[in-house]
Amino acid sequence: MTTKRLLASAIAMGSALAIAAPAMADDGLGNYRDRFEPLPHFPPIPAHNSLTPEKVELGKFLFFEPRISSSGVISCATCHNPALGWADRIPRATGHDGQIGERNTPTVLNSGFLGAQFWDGREPDLEGQALGPIEADVEMAMDLDSALERLTEFDLYQEKFARAYPDDESPINADNLAKALASFQRTLNTPNSPFDRYLRGDIDALNQQEKDGMVAFVDNGCIACHSGPALTDSNFHRIQVPGSTDVGRYEVTGNEADMYRFRTPTLRNVAVTYPYMNNGATETLEESVAIMGREMLGREFEEQTIADITAFLHTLTGEMPALEIPALP
Amino acid sequence: MTTKRLLASAIAMGSALAIAAPAMADDGLGNYRDRFEPLPHFPPIPAHNSLTPEKVELGKFLFFEPRISSSGVISCATCHNPALGWADRIPRATGHDGQIGERNTPTVLNSGFLGAQFWDGREPDLEGQALGPIEADVEMAMDLDSALERLTEFDLYQEKFARAYPDDESPINADNLAKALASFQRTLNTPNSPFDRYLRGDIDALNQQEKDGMVAFVDNGCIACHSGPALTDSNFHRIQVPGSTDVGRYEVTGNEADMYRFRTPTLRNVAVTYPYMNNGATETLEESVAIMGREMLGREFEEQTIADITAFLHTLTGEMPALEIPALP
């Protein structure tokens, strides 16, 4: 299926679902369900970067393009690997010349729903985020001008940039590279998880333990920070997980109050985006739930509570985006 | 589409084509066409490794699996990248810690048709080839026992190996890893190129220049080594391309006669598997054709001949295998 058709059918599905949601049967948990929001098929689209099939298609090519790294073998898809929940499943990102970064790779799935990008929120949106890893010494280690020059050498990119930005005289530039990557990423969403189906009225989409987990998630206050459609407030909270000396948002603002603060990560697809925490030192959901209880909520969860919340978190795995690997030039 | 259905439909297509080939119209080049063979949908399957959907499915997972590399980020698909003609489009392979190897990465497309694996033919078949890059220090740099232990940790691999090798008590072993990877690679074929359609009777599938190129390819003797369905004799020929000091097959046999001998590379999909030669130092097909004329045939091709042969080589790009990225555990 072409990107254009995918986009059209996804948008159509979104509207259809909004209209056709069945009348909600009752399992007595309406007060809990009301605290959550199902994941829309698309995140908010910024006015300065309309979502067009041409940009999405170009962005897909660029996302898989290793020639914009200095080694020529690392692309966005190396660490945001579609086979691995669009992340890398290692503790901390490994990039150029095998260098290991400071932080765990966040998934790009549903990243358009986040109000702040990177663990420290140093960019507000995907357009701001997109170019960082290309230039970072420990990631793709490519000078941005060289990356743009490299793209310019390919007729196919000349055509695709011109089609995506028909009003620009020199469409291959940093802004347009970022906009295309951001556009593609805004299509990488995972709606229709069991929890979304439950929220939309299919009360059997969750079993009893998973519902108990939802209740525990609310009653214990996890939802204070993990709220909204992506289950994150996109805000910054102070936490020092075992083994981490990372000062977090303090690096961005230089403000003492931001020491050890990190952006709340999304819990969407959390079961397939292990390991966890800013340093990736935590392998399992069970451990993560225990750590969050201890560090953020000041309580030692019972084993049953941990099991229930973990079962609930597994219901947040949605439908992975359809993907046809592009044939790069 | 599942692997099983893909396999079944591909086999069915193969048979259908064999039966339904239209009566050959004549463009007067029958003597030339007779020197070639269309690419079958599947290569020969060895008796000791029957091609089953279970092995192919497991092999696909393993092919995309970076956790069998010591860095945890390099998989077979890193250098044999489906977005880049199942090769890497850089001169020489870049692997563990950014180390650069000695040779250009060959595509895995149609590799089941080759009678010898690697540039120096040090393995006779895909089963022998499969484990080499996992252990090579400059590629995935992973001790084989560690790779097998890593796989054993995943329930999904325990299940998939057990299903693929139901008679084995301990199915996760080196032999079975190699057999699964080889099985997957035997499905990565590119039939129905314009040239295949031409050979099967669609005389308009090639234009006049492409036919002139085919004629030049035969008349100048390229076909002496580039013969058979994959356009390689899988044999070893002496060549020292510009910039190469690589002794080739001599490294394997220690036999003086093998100094600077390399296995003839396949020409299938050669237009999308640049750069060329054992050292990857040649960027374009035109240069490659000129070099081969000079080094192997002792003649300086006219510009027109180079253009014609290049046009012919472009007709060898077939249909890329359908691929659904596996969801790794």
XYZ file of C-alpha atoms in Angstrom:
658
model
C 0.000 0.000 0.000
C 1.384 3.451 -0.794
C 1.935 6.002 1.946
C -0.812 8.135 0.436
C -3.375 5.353 0.611
C -2.229 4.339 4.097
C -2.645 7.881 5.289
C -6.062 8.247 3.710
C -7.318 4.956 5.096
C -5.898 5.683 8.558
C -7.642 9.051 8.631
C -10.864 7.446 7.423
C -10.573 4.756 10.107
C -10.072 7.416 12.715
C -13.269 9.221 11.749
C -15.229 6.004 11.427
C -14.213 4.942 14.914
C -15.188 8.271 16.396
C -18.683 7.883 14.934
C -19.181 4.148 15.319
C -18.108 3.598 18.953
C -20.656 1.231 20.491
C -22.692 2.185 23.532
C -20.537 1.594 26.636
C -21.452 -1.516 28.616
C -20.735 -1.226 32.306
C -18.216 -3.066 34.469
C -18.540 -0.553 37.307
C -15.212 1.085 36.467
C -16.491 4.096 34.575
C -14.910 6.487 37.069
C -11.549 4.937 36.340
C -11.973 4.829 32.583
C -12.870 8.515 32.628
C -9.372 9.301 33.836
C -7.860 8.035 30.570
C -7.978 8.921 26.880
C -7.753 6.513 23.963
C -4.883 7.110 21.562
C -6.024 8.981 18.437
C -4.803 7.725 15.053
C -2.829 10.928 14.559
C -1.172 13.386 16.940
C -1.719 17.150 16.657
C -0.238 18.467 13.409
C 1.524 21.832 13.767
C 0.348 24.644 11.504
C 3.876 25.295 10.206
C 4.310 21.690 9.001
C 1.153 20.312 7.411
C 1.123 16.527 7.120
C 1.263 15.641 3.427
C 1.824 12.235 1.822
C 4.843 13.682 -0.012
C 6.574 14.744 3.204
C 5.719 11.447 4.900
C 7.130 9.471 1.972
C 10.310 11.565 1.884
C 10.616 11.298 5.660
C 10.420 7.515 5.425
C 13.322 7.445 2.976
C 15.361 9.758 5.193
C 14.579 7.743 8.319
C 16.154 4.646 6.722
C 18.992 6.559 5.024
C 22.442 5.640 6.417
C 24.317 7.926 4.036
C 23.493 10.893 6.266
C 25.771 9.380 8.929
C 29.533 9.812 8.758
C 30.146 6.034 8.739
C 27.518 5.515 6.040
C 25.894 2.652 7.975
C 23.881 4.311 10.758
C 20.396 5.612 10.086
C 17.587 6.740 12.378
C 16.291 3.173 12.009
C 19.488 1.740 13.522
C 18.517 2.816 17.048
C 14.828 3.344 16.315
C 14.604 -0.143 14.847
C 11.140 -1.166 13.589
C 11.944 -4.786 14.512
C 12.518 -3.720 18.144
C 9.513 -1.530 18.936
C 11.188 1.339 17.060
C 13.854 1.501 19.782
C 16.989 -0.622 20.321
C 16.449 -2.838 23.381
C 19.908 -2.171 24.782
C 20.537 -0.105 27.929
C 22.104 2.953 26.304
C 22.288 3.948 22.639
C 25.285 2.686 20.648
C 26.301 4.903 17.768
C 29.258 6.058 15.693
C 32.365 3.863 16.110
C 30.566 1.834 18.765
C 30.440 4.729 21.216
C 27.859 4.303 23.945
C 25.692 7.296 24.818
C 24.414 8.392 28.212
C 20.766 7.505 27.865
C 18.315 4.837 26.804
C 16.831 5.284 23.304
C 13.167 6.342 23.499
C 10.833 4.750 20.969
C 9.623 7.012 18.169
C 6.207 5.342 18.311
C 3.586 7.945 19.214
C 6.332 10.527 19.720
C 4.144 13.130 18.024
C 1.948 13.044 21.125
C 4.792 14.206 23.375
C 4.955 17.844 24.400
C 8.728 17.724 24.847
C 11.411 15.704 23.028
C 14.463 13.871 24.428
C 14.759 12.700 28.047
C 15.690 16.236 29.056
C 13.098 17.996 26.897
C 15.717 20.074 25.141
C 13.530 20.311 22.043
C 9.830 21.107 22.094
C 8.783 19.162 19.008
C 9.778 16.537 16.441
C 11.039 19.188 14.033
C 13.491 20.297 16.703
C 14.400 16.734 17.616
C 15.002 15.360 14.140
C 18.433 16.805 13.415
C 20.003 16.194 16.832
C 20.982 12.532 16.357
C 22.402 13.186 12.864
C 24.926 15.651 14.304
C 25.567 14.059 17.716
C 29.147 12.748 17.948
C 28.062 9.529 19.652
C 25.192 8.882 17.238
C 25.432 9.530 13.484
C 28.339 12.007 13.829
C 27.565 13.802 10.567
C 27.987 17.491 9.933
C 24.574 18.723 8.799
C 25.893 20.535 5.715
C 27.646 17.347 4.627
C 24.441 15.384 5.115
C 22.546 17.842 2.918
C 25.291 17.760 0.283
C 25.184 13.976 0.281
C 21.414 14.008 -0.281
C 21.771 16.547 -3.073
C 23.925 14.060 -5.012
C 20.928 11.760 -5.514
C 18.419 12.602 -8.244
C 15.744 10.777 -6.277
C 16.137 13.091 -3.291
C 16.137 16.135 -5.557
C 12.784 14.954 -6.907
C 11.326 13.955 -3.559
C 12.274 17.205 -1.820
C 10.896 19.202 -4.768
C 7.614 17.295 -4.616
C 7.349 17.674 -0.832
C 8.173 21.419 -0.875
C 6.927 22.660 -4.272
C 7.166 26.351 -3.293
C 10.843 26.235 -2.301
C 13.556 27.120 -4.778
C 16.215 25.115 -2.920
C 14.132 22.541 -1.110
C 17.045 20.409 0.178
C 17.788 22.282 3.391
C 17.938 21.564 7.109
C 14.438 22.848 7.850
C 12.856 20.667 5.222
C 14.890 17.628 6.277
C 13.581 18.083 9.827
C 10.008 18.651 8.648
C 9.994 15.488 6.534
C 11.410 13.339 9.337
C 8.895 14.819 11.780
C 6.049 14.166 9.319
C 7.003 10.516 8.910
C 7.282 10.077 12.664
C 3.802 11.541 13.155
C 2.460 8.540 11.207
C 4.147 6.027 13.530
C 1.279 5.592 15.929
C -0.127 2.495 17.595
C -3.873 2.839 18.080
C -6.294 0.042 18.960
C -4.368 -1.476 21.842
C -6.500 -3.675 24.107
C -6.713 -0.701 26.495
C -7.936 1.608 23.719
C -10.573 -0.920 22.746
C -11.590 -1.134 26.383
C -11.832 2.645 26.685
C -13.949 2.735 23.539
C -16.488 0.334 25.017
C -15.254 -3.228 24.509
C -15.273 -4.061 28.216
C -13.969 -7.573 27.553
C -10.795 -6.266 25.916
C -9.194 -6.312 29.396
C -9.297 -9.285 31.765
C -9.869 -8.919 35.490
C -6.195 -8.668 36.442
C -5.598 -6.013 33.795
C -8.556 -4.021 35.147
C -7.217 -4.437 38.689
C -3.951 -3.054 37.356
C -5.711 -0.028 35.883
C -7.404 0.591 39.215
C -4.086 0.271 41.087
C -2.459 2.588 38.529
C -5.036 5.270 39.321
C -5.384 4.677 43.058
C -1.632 4.745 43.657
C -1.153 7.959 41.729
C 0.847 6.700 38.725
C -1.670 8.618 36.654
C -0.527 11.913 38.176
C 2.370 11.967 35.701
C 1.387 9.228 33.230
C -1.740 10.926 31.910
C -3.230 11.875 28.556
C -3.419 9.813 25.360
C 0.282 8.849 25.445
C 0.246 8.342 29.220
C 2.739 11.113 29.862
C 2.279 14.677 31.070
C 5.372 15.648 28.998
C 6.562 17.356 32.140
C 9.793 17.028 34.161
C 10.087 15.186 37.431
C 12.981 14.603 39.770
C 14.215 11.011 39.879
C 17.533 9.305 40.393
C 17.188 5.679 39.439
C 19.704 3.075 40.623
C 23.065 3.552 38.921
C 22.304 6.933 37.344
C 24.335 10.102 37.932
C 22.705 11.888 34.980
C 21.610 15.423 35.956
C 18.822 15.420 33.357
C 17.103 18.699 32.558
C 19.671 20.672 34.556
C 21.974 20.225 31.535
C 19.484 22.178 29.430
C 18.424 24.967 31.781
C 21.327 25.283 34.249
C 18.616 25.776 36.842
C 19.264 24.008 40.181
C 15.577 23.155 40.440
C 15.932 21.043 37.289
C 18.698 18.857 38.689
C 17.841 15.164 38.088
C 14.571 16.028 36.389
C 13.548 13.954 33.366
C 10.577 14.077 31.059
C 7.952 11.498 31.945
C 8.264 8.748 29.329
C 5.214 7.500 27.427
C 3.854 4.159 28.618
C 2.392 3.306 25.229
C 4.018 0.031 24.037
C 6.100 -0.061 27.190
C 6.052 -3.880 27.146
C 8.008 -3.938 23.878
C 10.386 -1.048 24.617
C 12.533 -2.478 27.394
C 14.973 -1.885 29.034
C 13.742 1.031 31.140
C 14.683 4.303 32.817
C 16.979 7.050 31.549
C 20.017 4.780 31.922
C 18.311 1.631 30.625
C 19.524 -0.290 33.658
C 16.163 -1.866 34.462
C 15.267 -4.958 32.440
C 11.718 -5.812 33.460
C 8.405 -4.049 33.905
C 8.041 -5.578 37.372
C 11.282 -3.995 38.564
C 10.333 -0.705 36.922
C 6.962 -0.582 38.644
C 8.628 -1.297 41.998
C 11.246 1.413 41.423
C 8.663 3.990 40.393
C 6.557 3.181 43.455
C 9.575 3.628 45.699
C 11.171 6.666 44.053
C 8.192 8.661 42.838
C 5.364 7.655 45.152
C 7.254 6.767 48.314
C 5.658 3.362 48.713
C 6.675 -0.283 48.555
C 4.157 -1.976 46.279
C 2.881 -5.437 47.243
C 3.822 -8.184 44.806
C 0.195 -8.504 43.730
C 0.003 -4.779 42.950
C 3.179 -5.014 40.869
C 1.777 -7.989 38.959
C -1.525 -6.216 38.345
C 0.014 -2.950 37.154
C 2.400 -4.916 34.919
C -0.546 -6.790 33.413
C -2.244 -3.445 32.773
C 0.897 -2.019 31.130
C 0.907 -4.950 28.699
C -2.504 -3.819 27.421
C -0.909 -0.594 26.143
C 0.786 -2.357 23.221
C -1.032 -1.195 20.104
C -1.064 -2.078 16.426
C 2.368 -1.473 14.956
C 2.396 0.869 11.929
C 2.380 -0.871 8.548
C 5.744 -0.421 6.921
C 7.109 -1.022 3.465
C 10.897 -0.694 3.499
C 11.823 2.055 1.013
C 14.125 1.293 -1.923
C 16.809 3.902 -1.330
C 18.648 5.447 -4.268
C 1.290 -11.964 3.994
C 2.839 -14.724 6.098
C 6.057 -16.390 5.050
C 4.143 -19.597 4.486
C 1.716 -17.992 2.070
C 4.504 -16.087 0.347
C 6.429 -19.279 -0.155
C 3.393 -21.135 -1.462
C 2.421 -18.350 -3.847
C 5.979 -17.931 -5.083
C 6.236 -21.645 -5.812
C 2.858 -21.552 -7.545
C 3.938 -18.546 -9.627
C 7.083 -20.375 -10.623
C 5.140 -23.357 -11.905
C 2.545 -21.192 -13.612
C 5.231 -19.312 -15.494
C 6.927 -22.481 -16.580
C 3.661 -23.682 -18.083
C 2.245 -20.431 -19.375
C 5.236 -18.965 -21.228
C 3.905 -17.521 -24.484
C 5.212 -18.672 -27.873
C 8.478 -16.819 -28.551
C 8.188 -13.983 -31.056
C 11.373 -13.374 -33.005
C 13.690 -10.374 -33.001
C 16.469 -12.283 -34.699
C 18.488 -12.630 -31.516
C 17.541 -16.191 -30.605
C 21.179 -17.301 -30.766
C 22.041 -14.730 -28.136
C 19.076 -15.461 -25.905
C 20.016 -19.123 -25.951
C 23.233 -18.299 -24.153
C 21.310 -17.126 -21.053
C 18.967 -18.626 -18.478
C 16.089 -16.873 -16.740
C 16.315 -16.716 -12.954
C 14.147 -19.389 -11.306
C 11.997 -18.358 -8.345
C 14.054 -20.593 -6.056
C 17.668 -21.769 -6.086
C 18.596 -25.438 -5.632
C 17.665 -26.628 -2.127
C 20.271 -28.940 -0.542
C 19.064 -32.346 0.644
C 20.459 -31.770 4.152
C 18.465 -28.561 4.666
C 14.957 -28.809 3.268
C 13.268 -25.440 2.801
C 10.386 -25.230 5.275
C 8.252 -22.214 6.170
C 9.286 -22.664 9.832
C 12.995 -22.411 9.037
C 12.434 -19.462 6.709
C 10.411 -17.627 9.374
C 13.041 -18.313 12.052
C 15.796 -17.292 9.645
C 14.063 -13.983 9.008
C 13.985 -13.226 12.729
C 17.663 -14.155 13.061
C 18.639 -12.086 10.032
C 17.239 -8.953 11.702
C 18.445 -9.881 15.213
C 21.100 -7.475 16.565
C 21.399 -9.227 19.922
C 23.644 -11.845 18.302
C 26.297 -9.137 17.845
C 28.542 -8.098 20.706
C 27.435 -4.443 20.519
C 23.778 -5.456 20.390
C 23.091 -3.155 17.430
C 24.527 -4.949 14.390
C 22.493 -7.604 12.582
C 22.903 -9.314 9.213
C 20.497 -6.634 7.937
C 22.898 -3.845 8.926
C 25.241 -4.582 6.020
C 22.747 -6.606 3.990
C 20.223 -3.780 4.235
C 16.893 -4.414 2.453
C 16.637 -0.671 1.760
C 19.950 -0.772 -0.128
C 19.591 -3.795 -2.431
C 20.357 -6.067 0.554
C 23.924 -4.718 0.607
C 25.332 -1.488 2.110
C 26.338 0.846 -0.757
C 29.610 1.824 0.863
C 33.003 0.743 -0.483
C 33.962 -1.703 2.270
C 31.855 -3.181 5.058
C 31.731 -1.219 8.329
C 31.136 -3.340 11.412
C 31.846 -3.606 15.133
C 33.112 -0.344 16.667
C 33.162 1.264 13.234
C 35.948 -0.984 11.974
C 36.206 -1.118 8.184
C 36.719 -4.520 6.560
C 38.794 -5.413 3.533
C 36.047 -6.061 1.028
C 32.814 -4.786 -0.444
C 29.646 -6.375 0.966
C 28.041 -8.717 -1.582
C 24.239 -8.623 -1.788
C 22.422 -11.627 -0.344
C 19.863 -11.395 -3.155
C 19.976 -14.615 -5.193
C 22.947 -15.798 -3.140
C 21.455 -19.298 -3.097
C 22.333 -19.529 -6.782
C 26.058 -19.085 -6.106
C 28.293 -22.150 -6.075
C 30.775 -20.504 -3.687
C 30.291 -17.959 -0.904
C 32.367 -14.873 -0.010
C 34.649 -13.060 -2.464
C 37.288 -15.738 -1.892
C 34.905 -18.700 -1.944
C 36.008 -19.880 1.471
C 32.614 -21.495 2.064
C 30.779 -23.642 -0.462
C 27.220 -22.796 0.574
C 24.978 -20.485 2.581
C 25.031 -22.815 5.576
C 28.794 -22.422 5.686
C 28.609 -18.683 5.086
C 25.961 -17.813 7.655
C 28.027 -17.929 10.848
C 31.132 -16.170 9.504
C 29.958 -12.560 9.907
C 28.576 -13.209 13.414
C 32.032 -14.213 14.652
C 34.226 -11.946 12.503
C 35.986 -9.321 14.662
C 35.312 -6.532 12.170
C 31.651 -7.475 11.660
C 29.381 -8.611 14.519
C 32.290 -9.671 16.774
C 30.221 -12.163 18.752
C 31.445 -15.454 20.134
C 29.114 -18.097 18.693
C 28.399 -19.753 22.045
C 27.424 -16.369 23.486
C 25.125 -15.752 20.526
C 23.403 -19.090 21.108
C 23.100 -18.403 24.854
C 21.587 -15.019 24.117
C 18.987 -16.611 21.824
C 18.183 -19.255 24.445
C 17.116 -16.498 26.865
C 14.109 -15.662 24.671
C 11.018 -17.878 24.891
C 10.141 -16.902 21.335
C 13.386 -18.327 19.986
C 12.953 -21.486 22.053
C 9.567 -21.933 20.386
C 10.698 -21.012 16.903
C 13.742 -23.291 16.942
C 11.614 -26.153 18.334
C 9.044 -25.664 15.560
C 11.723 -25.458 12.854
C 13.622 -28.529 14.108
C 10.971 -30.712 15.746
C 13.226 -33.801 15.879
C 16.047 -32.107 17.803
C 16.226 -32.303 21.564
C 18.338 -29.134 21.860
C 17.398 -27.280 18.707
C 19.207 -24.010 19.516
C 22.642 -24.863 18.174
C 25.096 -23.504 15.625
C 24.065 -25.899 12.843
C 20.415 -24.990 13.136
C 21.198 -21.277 13.333
C 23.114 -21.574 10.070
C 20.403 -23.667 8.431
C 17.670 -21.176 9.327
C 19.650 -18.197 8.047
C 20.474 -20.095 4.838
C 16.808 -21.017 4.393
C 15.665 -17.413 4.730
C 18.324 -16.263 2.282
C 17.184 -18.845 -0.280
C 13.860 -16.978 -0.429
C 15.535 -13.651 -1.249
C 15.378 -13.954 -5.002
C 14.535 -11.396 -7.651
C 12.789 -13.060 -10.582
C 10.911 -11.302 -13.381
C 13.497 -8.694 -14.248
C 12.990 -7.122 -17.685
C 15.708 -9.477 -18.967
C 13.919 -12.529 -17.537
C 10.698 -11.433 -19.179
C 12.597 -10.998 -22.418
C 14.126 -14.459 -22.162
C 10.675 -15.885 -21.487
C 9.288 -14.441 -24.725
C 8.300 -10.827 -24.098
C 10.617 -9.446 -26.790
C 9.551 -5.877 -26.033
C 10.750 -6.109 -22.428
C 14.140 -4.858 -23.677
C 14.614 -1.798 -25.871
C 17.064 -1.710 -28.761
C 19.994 -0.340 -26.762
C 19.511 -2.970 -24.071
C 19.483 -5.672 -26.758
C 22.624 -4.163 -28.295
C 24.138 -4.397 -24.826
C 23.209 -8.074 -24.550
C 24.841 -8.706 -27.925
C 27.983 -6.806 -26.881
C 28.026 -8.724 -23.598
C 28.104 -12.015 -25.507
C 30.333 -10.953 -28.415
C 32.998 -9.451 -26.143
C 33.167 -12.532 -23.947
C 31.719 -11.142 -20.683
C 29.504 -14.203 -20.729
C 32.530 -16.487 -20.379
C 32.497 -15.851 -16.620
C 29.101 -14.177 -16.099
C 26.986 -17.155 -17.133
C 24.087 -19.165 -15.737
C 20.917 -17.929 -14.027
C 22.783 -15.615 -11.635
C 25.248 -14.518 -14.314
C 28.238 -15.954 -12.507
C 30.214 -19.152 -13.046
C 30.948 -19.190 -9.273
C 34.552 -19.723 -10.279
C 37.754 -17.842 -9.418
C 39.543 -15.469 -11.765
C 42.663 -13.418 -11.402
C 42.081 -9.685 -11.216
C 43.731 -6.748 -9.494
C 41.440 -3.774 -9.715
C 42.765 -0.244 -9.197
C 43.715 0.330 -5.565
C 43.461 -3.306 -4.447
C 46.311 -5.278 -2.857
C 43.945 -8.034 -1.695
C 45.354 -11.497 -2.536
C 41.865 -13.024 -2.720
C 41.552 -16.785 -2.851
C 45.234 -17.248 -2.050
C 44.275 -16.488 1.568
C 42.095 -19.578 1.575
C 44.215 -22.107 -0.316
C 47.790 -20.829 0.121
C 48.225 -21.893 -3.483
C 50.280 -19.452 -5.610
C 47.971 -20.051 -8.553
C 45.133 -18.547 -6.517
C 46.912 -15.252 -5.882
C 44.540 -12.348 -6.702
C 41.758 -14.693 -7.717
C 38.190 -13.729 -6.730
C 34.865 -15.398 -7.253
C 32.941 -13.924 -10.166
C 30.198 -11.759 -8.629
C 26.587 -12.149 -9.715
C 25.330 -9.443 -12.077
C 21.727 -9.828 -10.935
C 20.584 -6.436 -9.543
C 24.006 -5.008 -10.231
C 22.469 -1.571 -10.899
C 21.284 -1.328 -7.282
C 24.319 -2.895 -5.605
C 26.999 -0.286 -6.209
C 29.829 0.387 -5.488
C 31.732 -2.357 -7.317
C 34.756 -4.651 -7.217
C 36.261 -6.481 -4.249
C 37.431 -3.176 -2.745
C 34.281 -1.216 -3.607
C 36.412 1.516 -5.150
C 34.388 1.789 -8.355
C 31.236 3.891 -8.144
C 29.543 3.471 -11.507
C 28.582 0.665 -13.849
C 30.225 2.516 -16.740
C 33.610 2.549 -14.985
C 33.140 -1.082 -13.967
C 32.431 -2.193 -17.522
C 35.501 -0.319 -18.752
C 37.699 -1.852 -16.023
C 36.446 -5.369 -16.729
C 37.063 -4.918 -20.458
C 40.605 -3.764 -19.769
C 41.561 -6.182 -16.976
C 39.717 -9.350 -17.938
C 39.308 -9.134 -21.687
C 42.319 -7.030 -22.658
C 40.330 -4.495 -24.637
C 39.416 -0.843 -24.444
C 35.659 -0.667 -24.971
C 34.245 2.125 -27.127
C 32.012 4.563 -25.267
C 28.996 3.249 -27.165
C 29.768 -0.327 -26.121
C 30.076 0.743 -22.498
C 26.745 2.574 -22.693
C 25.036 -0.422 -24.319
C 26.368 -2.992 -21.854
C 25.426 -0.687 -18.970
C 21.898 -0.388 -20.344
C 21.742 -4.182 -20.544
C 22.971 -4.549 -16.962
C 20.121 -2.320 -15.792
C 17.645 -4.878 -17.153
C 18.921 -7.402 -14.591
C 17.170 -5.664 -11.692
C 14.334 -7.955 -10.668
C 11.382 -7.807 -8.320
C 12.593 -7.290 -4.757
C 11.365 -9.922 -2.285
C 8.291 -8.937 -0.279
C 9.284 -8.333 3.306
C 7.421 -7.851 6.532
C 9.797 -6.703 9.257
C 9.635 -9.258 12.090
C 8.604 -8.182 15.586
C 11.626 -9.411 17.543
C 11.212 -10.606 21.124
